Tab-separated table of C-alpha atoms and ligand atoms in Angstrom:
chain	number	residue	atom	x	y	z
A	28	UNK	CA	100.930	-9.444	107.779
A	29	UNK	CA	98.936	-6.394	108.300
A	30	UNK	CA	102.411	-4.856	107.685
A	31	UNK	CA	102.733	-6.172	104.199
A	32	UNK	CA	99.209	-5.878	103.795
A	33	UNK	CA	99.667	-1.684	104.629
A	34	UNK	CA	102.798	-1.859	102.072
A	35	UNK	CA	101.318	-3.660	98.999
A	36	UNK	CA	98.549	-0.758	99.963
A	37	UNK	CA	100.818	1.902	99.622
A	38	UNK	CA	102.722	0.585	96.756
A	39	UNK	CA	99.359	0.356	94.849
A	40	UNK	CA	98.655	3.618	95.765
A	41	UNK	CA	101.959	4.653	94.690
A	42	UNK	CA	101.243	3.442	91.284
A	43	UNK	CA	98.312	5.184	90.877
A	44	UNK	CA	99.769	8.413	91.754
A	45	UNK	CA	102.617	7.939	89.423
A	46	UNK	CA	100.092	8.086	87.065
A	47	UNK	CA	99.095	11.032	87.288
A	48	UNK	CA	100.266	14.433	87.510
A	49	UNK	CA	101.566	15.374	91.230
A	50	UNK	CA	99.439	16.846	93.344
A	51	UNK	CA	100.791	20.077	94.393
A	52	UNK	CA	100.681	19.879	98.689
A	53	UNK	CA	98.299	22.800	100.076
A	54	UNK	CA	100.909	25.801	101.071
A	55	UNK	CA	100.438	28.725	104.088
A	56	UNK	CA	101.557	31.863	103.598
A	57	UNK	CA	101.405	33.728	106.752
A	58	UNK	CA	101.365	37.646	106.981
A	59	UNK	CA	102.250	39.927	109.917
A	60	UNK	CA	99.450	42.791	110.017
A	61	UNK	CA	100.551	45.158	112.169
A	62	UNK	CA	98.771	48.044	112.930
A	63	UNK	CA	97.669	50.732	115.239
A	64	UNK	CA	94.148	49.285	116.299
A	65	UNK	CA	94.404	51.337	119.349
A	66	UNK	CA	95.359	54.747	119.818
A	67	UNK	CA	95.005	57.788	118.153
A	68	UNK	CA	94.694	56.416	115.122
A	69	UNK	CA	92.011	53.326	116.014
A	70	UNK	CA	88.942	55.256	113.345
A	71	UNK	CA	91.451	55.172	110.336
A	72	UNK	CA	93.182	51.417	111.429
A	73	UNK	CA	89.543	50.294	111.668
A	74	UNK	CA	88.878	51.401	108.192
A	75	UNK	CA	91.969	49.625	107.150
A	76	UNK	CA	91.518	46.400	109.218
A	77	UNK	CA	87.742	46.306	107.259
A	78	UNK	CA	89.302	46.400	104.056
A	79	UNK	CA	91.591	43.830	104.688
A	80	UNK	CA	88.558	41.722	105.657
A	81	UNK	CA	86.129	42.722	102.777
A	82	UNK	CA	89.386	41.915	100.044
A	83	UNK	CA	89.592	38.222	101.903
A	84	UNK	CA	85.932	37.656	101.497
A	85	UNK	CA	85.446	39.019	97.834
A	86	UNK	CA	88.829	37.569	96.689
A	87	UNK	CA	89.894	34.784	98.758
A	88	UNK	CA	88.920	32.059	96.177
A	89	UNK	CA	91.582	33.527	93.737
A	90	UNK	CA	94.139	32.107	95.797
A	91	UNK	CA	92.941	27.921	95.048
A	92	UNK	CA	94.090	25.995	98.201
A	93	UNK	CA	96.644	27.816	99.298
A	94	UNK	CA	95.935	29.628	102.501
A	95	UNK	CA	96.418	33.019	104.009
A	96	UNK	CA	97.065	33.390	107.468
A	97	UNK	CA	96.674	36.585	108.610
A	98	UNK	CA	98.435	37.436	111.798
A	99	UNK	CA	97.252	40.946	113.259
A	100	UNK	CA	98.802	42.336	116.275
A	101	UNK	CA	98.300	46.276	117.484
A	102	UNK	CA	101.342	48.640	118.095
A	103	UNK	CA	98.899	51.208	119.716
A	104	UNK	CA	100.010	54.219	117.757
A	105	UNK	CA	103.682	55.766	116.982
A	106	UNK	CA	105.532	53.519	118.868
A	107	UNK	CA	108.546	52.234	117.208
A	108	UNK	CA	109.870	50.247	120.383
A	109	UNK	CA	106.647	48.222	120.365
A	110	UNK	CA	106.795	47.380	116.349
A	111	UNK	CA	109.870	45.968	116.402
A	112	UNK	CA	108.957	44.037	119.214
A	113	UNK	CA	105.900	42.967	117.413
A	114	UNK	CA	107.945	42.417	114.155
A	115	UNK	CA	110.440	40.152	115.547
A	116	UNK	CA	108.282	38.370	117.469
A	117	UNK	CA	106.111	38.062	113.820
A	118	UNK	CA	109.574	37.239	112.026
A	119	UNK	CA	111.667	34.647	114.416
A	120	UNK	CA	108.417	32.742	116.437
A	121	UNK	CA	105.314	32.984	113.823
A	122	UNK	CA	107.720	32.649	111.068
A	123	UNK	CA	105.595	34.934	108.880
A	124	UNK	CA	106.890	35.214	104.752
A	125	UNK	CA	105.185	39.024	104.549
A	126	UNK	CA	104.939	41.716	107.219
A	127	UNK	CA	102.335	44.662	106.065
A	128	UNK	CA	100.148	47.222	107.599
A	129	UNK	CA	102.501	50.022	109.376
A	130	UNK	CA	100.061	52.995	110.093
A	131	UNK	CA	102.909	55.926	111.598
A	132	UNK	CA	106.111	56.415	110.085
A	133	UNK	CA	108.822	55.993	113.090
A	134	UNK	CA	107.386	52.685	113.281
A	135	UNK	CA	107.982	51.311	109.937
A	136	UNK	CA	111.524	52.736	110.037
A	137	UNK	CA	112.189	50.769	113.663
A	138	UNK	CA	110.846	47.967	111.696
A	139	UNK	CA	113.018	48.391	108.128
A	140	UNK	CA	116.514	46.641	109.613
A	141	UNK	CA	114.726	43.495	110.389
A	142	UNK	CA	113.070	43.115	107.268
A	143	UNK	CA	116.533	43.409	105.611
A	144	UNK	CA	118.104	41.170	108.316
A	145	UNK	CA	115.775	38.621	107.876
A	146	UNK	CA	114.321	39.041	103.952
A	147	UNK	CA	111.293	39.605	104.755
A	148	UNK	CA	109.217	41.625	102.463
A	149	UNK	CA	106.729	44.571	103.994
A	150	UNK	CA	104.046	46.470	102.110
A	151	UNK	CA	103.505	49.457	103.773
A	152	UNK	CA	99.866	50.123	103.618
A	153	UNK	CA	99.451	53.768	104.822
A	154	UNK	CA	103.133	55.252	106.518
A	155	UNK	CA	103.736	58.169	104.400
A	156	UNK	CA	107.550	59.757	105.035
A	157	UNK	CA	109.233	59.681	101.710
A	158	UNK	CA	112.684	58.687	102.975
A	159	UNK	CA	111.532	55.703	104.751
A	160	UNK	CA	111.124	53.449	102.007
A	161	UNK	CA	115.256	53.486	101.552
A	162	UNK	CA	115.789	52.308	104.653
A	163	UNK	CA	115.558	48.800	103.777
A	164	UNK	CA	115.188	47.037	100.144
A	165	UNK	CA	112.093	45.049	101.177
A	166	UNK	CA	110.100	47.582	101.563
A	167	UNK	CA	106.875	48.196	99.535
A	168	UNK	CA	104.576	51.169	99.568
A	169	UNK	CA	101.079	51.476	98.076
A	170	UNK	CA	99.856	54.305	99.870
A	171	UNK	CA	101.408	57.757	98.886
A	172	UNK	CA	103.681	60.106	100.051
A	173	UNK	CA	103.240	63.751	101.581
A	174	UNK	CA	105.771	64.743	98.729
A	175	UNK	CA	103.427	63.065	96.123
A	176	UNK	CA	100.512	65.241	97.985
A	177	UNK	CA	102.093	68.663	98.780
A	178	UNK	CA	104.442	69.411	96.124
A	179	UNK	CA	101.557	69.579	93.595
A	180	UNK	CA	98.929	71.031	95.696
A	181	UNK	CA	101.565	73.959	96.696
A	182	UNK	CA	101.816	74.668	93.430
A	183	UNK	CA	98.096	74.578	92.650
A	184	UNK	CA	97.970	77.358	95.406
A	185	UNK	CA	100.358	79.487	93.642
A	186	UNK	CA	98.752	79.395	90.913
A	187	UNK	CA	95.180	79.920	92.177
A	188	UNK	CA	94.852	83.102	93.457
A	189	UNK	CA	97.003	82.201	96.641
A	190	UNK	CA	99.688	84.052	97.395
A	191	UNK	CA	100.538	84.032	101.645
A	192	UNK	CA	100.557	80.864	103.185
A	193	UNK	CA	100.742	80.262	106.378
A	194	UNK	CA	101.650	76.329	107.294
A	195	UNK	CA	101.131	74.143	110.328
A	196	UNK	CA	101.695	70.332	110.074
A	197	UNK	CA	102.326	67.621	113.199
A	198	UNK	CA	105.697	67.725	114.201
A	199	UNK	CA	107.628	64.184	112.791
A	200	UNK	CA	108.902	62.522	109.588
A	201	UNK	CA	105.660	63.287	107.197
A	202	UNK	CA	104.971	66.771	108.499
A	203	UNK	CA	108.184	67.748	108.106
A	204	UNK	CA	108.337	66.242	104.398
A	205	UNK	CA	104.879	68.096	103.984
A	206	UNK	CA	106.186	71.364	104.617
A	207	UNK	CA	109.110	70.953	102.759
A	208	UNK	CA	107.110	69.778	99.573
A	209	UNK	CA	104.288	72.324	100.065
A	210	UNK	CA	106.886	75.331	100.382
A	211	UNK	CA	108.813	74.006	97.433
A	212	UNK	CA	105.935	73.757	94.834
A	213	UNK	CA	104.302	77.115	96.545
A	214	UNK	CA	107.480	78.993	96.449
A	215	UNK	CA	108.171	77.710	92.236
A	216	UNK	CA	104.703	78.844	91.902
A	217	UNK	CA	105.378	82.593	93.416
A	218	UNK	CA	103.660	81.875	96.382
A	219	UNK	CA	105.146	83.318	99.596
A	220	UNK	CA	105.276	81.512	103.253
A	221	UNK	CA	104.301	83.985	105.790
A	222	UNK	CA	104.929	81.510	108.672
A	223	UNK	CA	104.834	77.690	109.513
A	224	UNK	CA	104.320	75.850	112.913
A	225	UNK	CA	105.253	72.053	114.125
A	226	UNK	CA	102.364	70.657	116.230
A	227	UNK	CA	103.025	68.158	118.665
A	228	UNK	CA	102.205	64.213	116.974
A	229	UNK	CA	100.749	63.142	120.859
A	230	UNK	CA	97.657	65.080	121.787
A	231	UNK	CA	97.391	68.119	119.866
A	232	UNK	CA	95.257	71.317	121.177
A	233	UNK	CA	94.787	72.683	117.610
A	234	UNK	CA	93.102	75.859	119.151
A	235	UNK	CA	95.424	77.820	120.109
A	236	UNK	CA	98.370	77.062	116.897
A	237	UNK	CA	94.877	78.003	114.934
A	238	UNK	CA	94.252	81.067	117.082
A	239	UNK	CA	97.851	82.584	116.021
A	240	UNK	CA	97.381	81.455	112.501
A	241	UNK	CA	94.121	83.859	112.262
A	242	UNK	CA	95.722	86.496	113.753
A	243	UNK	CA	98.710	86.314	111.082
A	244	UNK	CA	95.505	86.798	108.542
A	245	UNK	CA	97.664	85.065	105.678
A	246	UNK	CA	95.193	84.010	102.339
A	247	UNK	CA	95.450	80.421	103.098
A	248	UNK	CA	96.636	77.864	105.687
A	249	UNK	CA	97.857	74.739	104.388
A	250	UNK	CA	98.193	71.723	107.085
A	251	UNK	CA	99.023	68.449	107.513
A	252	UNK	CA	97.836	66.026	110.387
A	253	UNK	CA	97.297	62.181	110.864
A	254	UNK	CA	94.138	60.827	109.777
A	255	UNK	CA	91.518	59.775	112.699
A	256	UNK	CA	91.465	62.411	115.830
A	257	UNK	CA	93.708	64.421	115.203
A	258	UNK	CA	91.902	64.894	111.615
A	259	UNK	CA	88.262	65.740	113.168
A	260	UNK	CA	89.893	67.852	115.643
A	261	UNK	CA	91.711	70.240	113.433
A	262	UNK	CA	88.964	70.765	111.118
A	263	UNK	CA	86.551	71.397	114.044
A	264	UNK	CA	88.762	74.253	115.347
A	265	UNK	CA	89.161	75.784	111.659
A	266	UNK	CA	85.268	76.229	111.952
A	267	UNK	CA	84.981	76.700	115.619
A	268	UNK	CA	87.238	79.342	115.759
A	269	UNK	CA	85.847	81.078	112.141
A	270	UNK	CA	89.315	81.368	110.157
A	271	UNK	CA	87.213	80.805	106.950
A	272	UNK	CA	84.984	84.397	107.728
A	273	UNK	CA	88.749	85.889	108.793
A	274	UNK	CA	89.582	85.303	105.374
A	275	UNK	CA	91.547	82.309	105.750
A	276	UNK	CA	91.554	79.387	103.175
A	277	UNK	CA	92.398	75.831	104.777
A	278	UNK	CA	94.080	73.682	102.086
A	279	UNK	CA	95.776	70.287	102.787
A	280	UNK	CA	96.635	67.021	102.402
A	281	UNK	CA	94.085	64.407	102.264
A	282	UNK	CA	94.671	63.250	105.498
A	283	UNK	CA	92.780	66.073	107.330
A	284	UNK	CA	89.039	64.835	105.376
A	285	UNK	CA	89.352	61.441	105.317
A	286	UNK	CA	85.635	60.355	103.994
A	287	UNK	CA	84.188	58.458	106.465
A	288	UNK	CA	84.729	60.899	109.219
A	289	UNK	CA	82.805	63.936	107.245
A	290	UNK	CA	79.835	62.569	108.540
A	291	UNK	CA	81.033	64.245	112.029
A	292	UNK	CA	82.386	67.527	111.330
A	293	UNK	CA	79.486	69.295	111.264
A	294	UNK	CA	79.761	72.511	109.274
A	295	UNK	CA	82.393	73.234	107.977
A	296	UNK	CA	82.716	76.303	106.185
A	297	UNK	CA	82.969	76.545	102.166
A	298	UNK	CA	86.061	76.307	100.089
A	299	UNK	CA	87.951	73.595	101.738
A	300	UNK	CA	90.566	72.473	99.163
A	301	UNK	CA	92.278	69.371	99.677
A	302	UNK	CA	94.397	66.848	97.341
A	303	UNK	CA	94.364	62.820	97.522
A	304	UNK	CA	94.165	59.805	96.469
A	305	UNK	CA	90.924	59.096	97.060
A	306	UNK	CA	87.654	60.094	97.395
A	307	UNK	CA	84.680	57.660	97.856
A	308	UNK	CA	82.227	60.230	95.696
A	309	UNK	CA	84.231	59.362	92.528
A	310	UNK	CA	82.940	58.560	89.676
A	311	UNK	CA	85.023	55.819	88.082
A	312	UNK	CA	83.613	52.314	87.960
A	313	UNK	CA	85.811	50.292	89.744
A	314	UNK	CA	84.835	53.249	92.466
A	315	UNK	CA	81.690	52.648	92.518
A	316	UNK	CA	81.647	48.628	92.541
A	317	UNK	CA	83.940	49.194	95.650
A	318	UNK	CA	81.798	51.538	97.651
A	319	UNK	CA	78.433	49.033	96.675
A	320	UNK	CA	80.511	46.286	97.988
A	321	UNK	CA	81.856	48.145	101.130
A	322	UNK	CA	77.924	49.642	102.023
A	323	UNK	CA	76.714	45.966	101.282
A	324	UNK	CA	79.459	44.607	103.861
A	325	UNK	CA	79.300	47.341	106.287
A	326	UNK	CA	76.130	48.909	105.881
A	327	UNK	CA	73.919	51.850	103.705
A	328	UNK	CA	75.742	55.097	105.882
A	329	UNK	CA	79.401	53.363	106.144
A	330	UNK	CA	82.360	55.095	103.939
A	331	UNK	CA	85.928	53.812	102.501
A	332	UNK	CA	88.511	56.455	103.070
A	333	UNK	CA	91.813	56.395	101.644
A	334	UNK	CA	93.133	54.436	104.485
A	335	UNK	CA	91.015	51.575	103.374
A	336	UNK	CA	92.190	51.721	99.945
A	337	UNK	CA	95.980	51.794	100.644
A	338	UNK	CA	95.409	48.697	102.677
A	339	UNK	CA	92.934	47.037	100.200
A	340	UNK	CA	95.319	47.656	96.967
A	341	UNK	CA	98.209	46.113	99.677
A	342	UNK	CA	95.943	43.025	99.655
A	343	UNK	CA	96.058	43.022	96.125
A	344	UNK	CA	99.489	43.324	96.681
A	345	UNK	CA	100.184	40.676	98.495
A	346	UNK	CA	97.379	38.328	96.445
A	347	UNK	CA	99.745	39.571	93.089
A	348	UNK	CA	102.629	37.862	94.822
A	349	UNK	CA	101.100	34.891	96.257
A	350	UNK	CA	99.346	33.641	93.060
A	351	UNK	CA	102.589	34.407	91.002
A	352	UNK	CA	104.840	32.131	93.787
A	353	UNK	CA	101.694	29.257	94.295
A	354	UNK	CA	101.858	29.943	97.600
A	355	UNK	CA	106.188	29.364	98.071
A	356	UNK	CA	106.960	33.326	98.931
A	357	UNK	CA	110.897	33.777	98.130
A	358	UNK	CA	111.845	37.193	99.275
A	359	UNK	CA	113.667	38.148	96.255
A	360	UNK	CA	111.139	36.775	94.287
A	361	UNK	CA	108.347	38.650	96.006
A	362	UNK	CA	110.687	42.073	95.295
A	363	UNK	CA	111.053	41.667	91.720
A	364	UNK	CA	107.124	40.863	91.461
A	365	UNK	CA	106.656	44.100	93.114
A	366	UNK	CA	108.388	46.117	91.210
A	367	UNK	CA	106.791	47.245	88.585
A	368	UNK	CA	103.465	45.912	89.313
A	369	UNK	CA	100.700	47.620	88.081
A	370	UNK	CA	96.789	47.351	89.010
A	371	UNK	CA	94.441	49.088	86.781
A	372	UNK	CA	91.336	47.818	89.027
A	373	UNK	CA	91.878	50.050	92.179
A	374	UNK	CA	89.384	52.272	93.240
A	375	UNK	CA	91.331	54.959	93.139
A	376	UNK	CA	92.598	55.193	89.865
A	377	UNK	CA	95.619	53.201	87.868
A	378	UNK	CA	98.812	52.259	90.419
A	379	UNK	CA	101.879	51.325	89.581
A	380	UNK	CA	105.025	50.244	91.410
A	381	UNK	CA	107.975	52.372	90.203
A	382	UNK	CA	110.453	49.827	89.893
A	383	UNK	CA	113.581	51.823	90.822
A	384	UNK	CA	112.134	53.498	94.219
A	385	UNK	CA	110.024	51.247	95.252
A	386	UNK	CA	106.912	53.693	96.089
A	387	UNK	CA	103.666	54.016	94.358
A	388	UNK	CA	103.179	56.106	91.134
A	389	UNK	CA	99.211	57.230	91.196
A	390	UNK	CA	96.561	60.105	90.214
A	391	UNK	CA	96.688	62.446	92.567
A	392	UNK	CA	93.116	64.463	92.605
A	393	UNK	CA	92.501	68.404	93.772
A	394	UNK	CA	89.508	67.804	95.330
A	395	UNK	CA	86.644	70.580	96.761
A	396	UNK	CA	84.925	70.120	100.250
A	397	UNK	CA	81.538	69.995	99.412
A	398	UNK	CA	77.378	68.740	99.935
A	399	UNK	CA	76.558	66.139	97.738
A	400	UNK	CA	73.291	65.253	98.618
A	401	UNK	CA	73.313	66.901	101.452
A	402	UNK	CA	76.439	65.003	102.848
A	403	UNK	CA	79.963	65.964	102.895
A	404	UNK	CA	82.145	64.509	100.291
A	405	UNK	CA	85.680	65.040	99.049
A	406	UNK	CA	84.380	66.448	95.015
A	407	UNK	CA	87.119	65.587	92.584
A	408	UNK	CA	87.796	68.824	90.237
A	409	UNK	CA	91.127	67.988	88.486
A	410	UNK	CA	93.517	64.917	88.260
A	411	UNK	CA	97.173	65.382	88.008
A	412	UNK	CA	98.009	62.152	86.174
A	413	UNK	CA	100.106	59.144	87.552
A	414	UNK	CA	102.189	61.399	90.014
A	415	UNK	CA	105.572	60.097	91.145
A	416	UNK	CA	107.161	60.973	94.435
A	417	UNK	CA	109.033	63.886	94.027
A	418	UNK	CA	111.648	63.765	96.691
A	419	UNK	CA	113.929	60.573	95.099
A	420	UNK	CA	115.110	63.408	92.018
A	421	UNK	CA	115.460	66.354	94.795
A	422	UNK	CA	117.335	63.704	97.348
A	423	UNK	CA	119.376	61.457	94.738
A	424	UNK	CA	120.951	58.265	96.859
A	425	UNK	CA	124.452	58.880	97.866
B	5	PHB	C1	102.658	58.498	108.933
B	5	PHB	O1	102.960	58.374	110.146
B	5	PHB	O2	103.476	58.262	108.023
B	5	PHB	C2	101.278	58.959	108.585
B	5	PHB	C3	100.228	58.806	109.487
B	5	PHB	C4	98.957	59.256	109.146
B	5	PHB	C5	98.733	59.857	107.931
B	5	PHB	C6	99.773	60.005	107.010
B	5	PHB	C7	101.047	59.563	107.353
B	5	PHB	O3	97.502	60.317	107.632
């Protein structure tokens, strides 16, 4: 009786449901994060990790009911063996529909033939070697490239008044594509490279590669290093060692200034010239509603670098693709939605997916180290308009 009583129940219910429009069940997308919380790189990964945090809490209600799991896990710097562990582990026991995060190159590229085995799409969030992103066709970047970065600002030094440069970048995938892109845009410009050095990517002494680079007494010195340590100690042996009063112009890639780490390198001498994507002084609104938000979360002295705006625009990202799908990622799906996709709202400037390569098309900015208020900051002082990596047209695929 109860029985019948529990089917009459249901049928009843049933009824009423037919009624009305189905209810759409509650879906989880879950999302490998993995990053390089420890390590070399923790100061920039921690930026990163807070954005991902501070995009949840501001935009989280977008989504409706379905929910976002985030699964982090830490592959402790370049460590490629470790990331694919991590991935797979991600891919065949959590099951996750996204991987993203990726920090150092060599460990997205361990990471690539999985996705492709297993269609899963990744958005890399900061890993920066141009060639990587062909190594699998579920790959997403919305950082940059060193291409996008070098090949412009080497040709902003050649026209500038710079005319030897000497250049020293770390020794693996996006040092090497730094040097190439610098020397190519420097060299079209009728610039001249006096000399260039590979650093080591695991505990660099800067001093004495910096020490040889002042003695060469070239015009400028152009470099390339990871955000984080190896940033703040590069920049404190260009001062400690007094290249600038040598006559010796740094110039770089944004990686060397990232903004929150100013703060703690001290003086550094005048006419620092970097390019980016990024820089938390600038002046554009949805700038400065981002840096309110960020010193509201994370209090009146903290700064977003660019780290925390490649992986904040790869939360919006992955938001795009989740709202577009209701919360049912199909990997083929989640391509074509990327591709192509455009944001107008990120702080640092209009983005946009090129649809053929896969890699971000974005302002890149010439920017002057200066005191704003008495505090470091990366000054805009001209924007090269919706840049697209240069290497796909100089490497065409086979
Ligand atoms: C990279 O490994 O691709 C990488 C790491 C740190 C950067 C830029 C690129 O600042």
């Amino acid at each position: 009786m109860a029985r019948l009583g529990t089917l009459l129940c249901a049928l009843a219910f049933g009824a009423t449901v037919a009624a009305t429009p189905p209810a759409r069940a509650a879906e989880t997308v879950k999302v490998g994060v993995i990053l390089a919380y420890s390590g070399q790189a923790a100061a920039s990964v921690k930026q990163m990790d807070e954005a991902i945090n501070l995009y949840m809490k501001l935009h989280g209600k977008e989504l409706g009911d379905t929910k976002l799991d985030l699964i982090r896990r830490d592959d402790t710097g370049p460590n490629p063996d470790m990331a694919k562990r991590l991935a797979r582990e991600l891919i065949t026991r959590d099951k996750v529909n996204l991987l993203a995060g990726f920090y150092f190159t060599p460990n997205i590229n361990a990471v690539a033939p999985l996705a492709t085995e297993a269609k899963v799409p990744v958005i890399i969030m900061n890993a920066a070697t141009s060639a990587s992103i062909r190594l699998s066709p579920y790959l997403v970047r919305v950082s940059q490239t060193l291409w996008q970065q070098s090949y412009p600002l080497g040709q902003w030094a050649g026209h500038h008044g710079i005319k030897r440069a000497y250049i020293a970048v770390t020794d693996y995938g996006p040092g090497h594509d730094a040097e190439a892109a610098f020397a190519r845009g420097f060299t079209e410009a009728g610039g001249t490279v006096v000399g260039h050095v590979e650093m080591p990517l695991k505990n660099a002494d800067y001093v004495p590669f910096l020490q040889r680079i002042k003695d060469e007494k070239p015009d400028a010195l152009f470099v390339f290093v990871p955000g984080s340590r190896d940033a703040a100690a590069l920049m404190r042996a260009y001062s400690d060692l007094g290249l600038a009063a040598a006559g010796v112009r740094l110039i770089g890639t944004g990686d060397i200034v990232p903004d929150n780490e100013l703060a703690e390198m001290g003086n550094v001498p005048d006419g620092v010239v970097t390019i980016g994507l990024y820089s938390a002084v600038a002046d554009r609104p949805a700038n400065k509603a981002f840096v309110a938000a960020w010193k509201a979360e994370y209090g009146p002295d903290a700064v977003p670098s660019p780290f925390a705006v490649g992986a904040w625009d790869g939360m919006a990202a992955i938001f795009h693709v989740v709202k577009a799908q209701h919360g049912k990622i199909d990997p083929d799906r989640t391509m074509q939605l990327l591709k192509g996709w455009r944001d107008d709202d990120s702080p640092r400037g209009p983005i946009m997916i090129d649809p053929q390569t896969r890699d971000i098309v974005q302002n890149m900015y010439i920017r002057k180290l200066e005191r704003v208020n008495g505090k470091l900051a990366n000054v805009e002082v001209e924007t090269i308009p919706m840049v697209q990596d240069p290497w796909p047209k100089l490497n065409p695929p086979k």
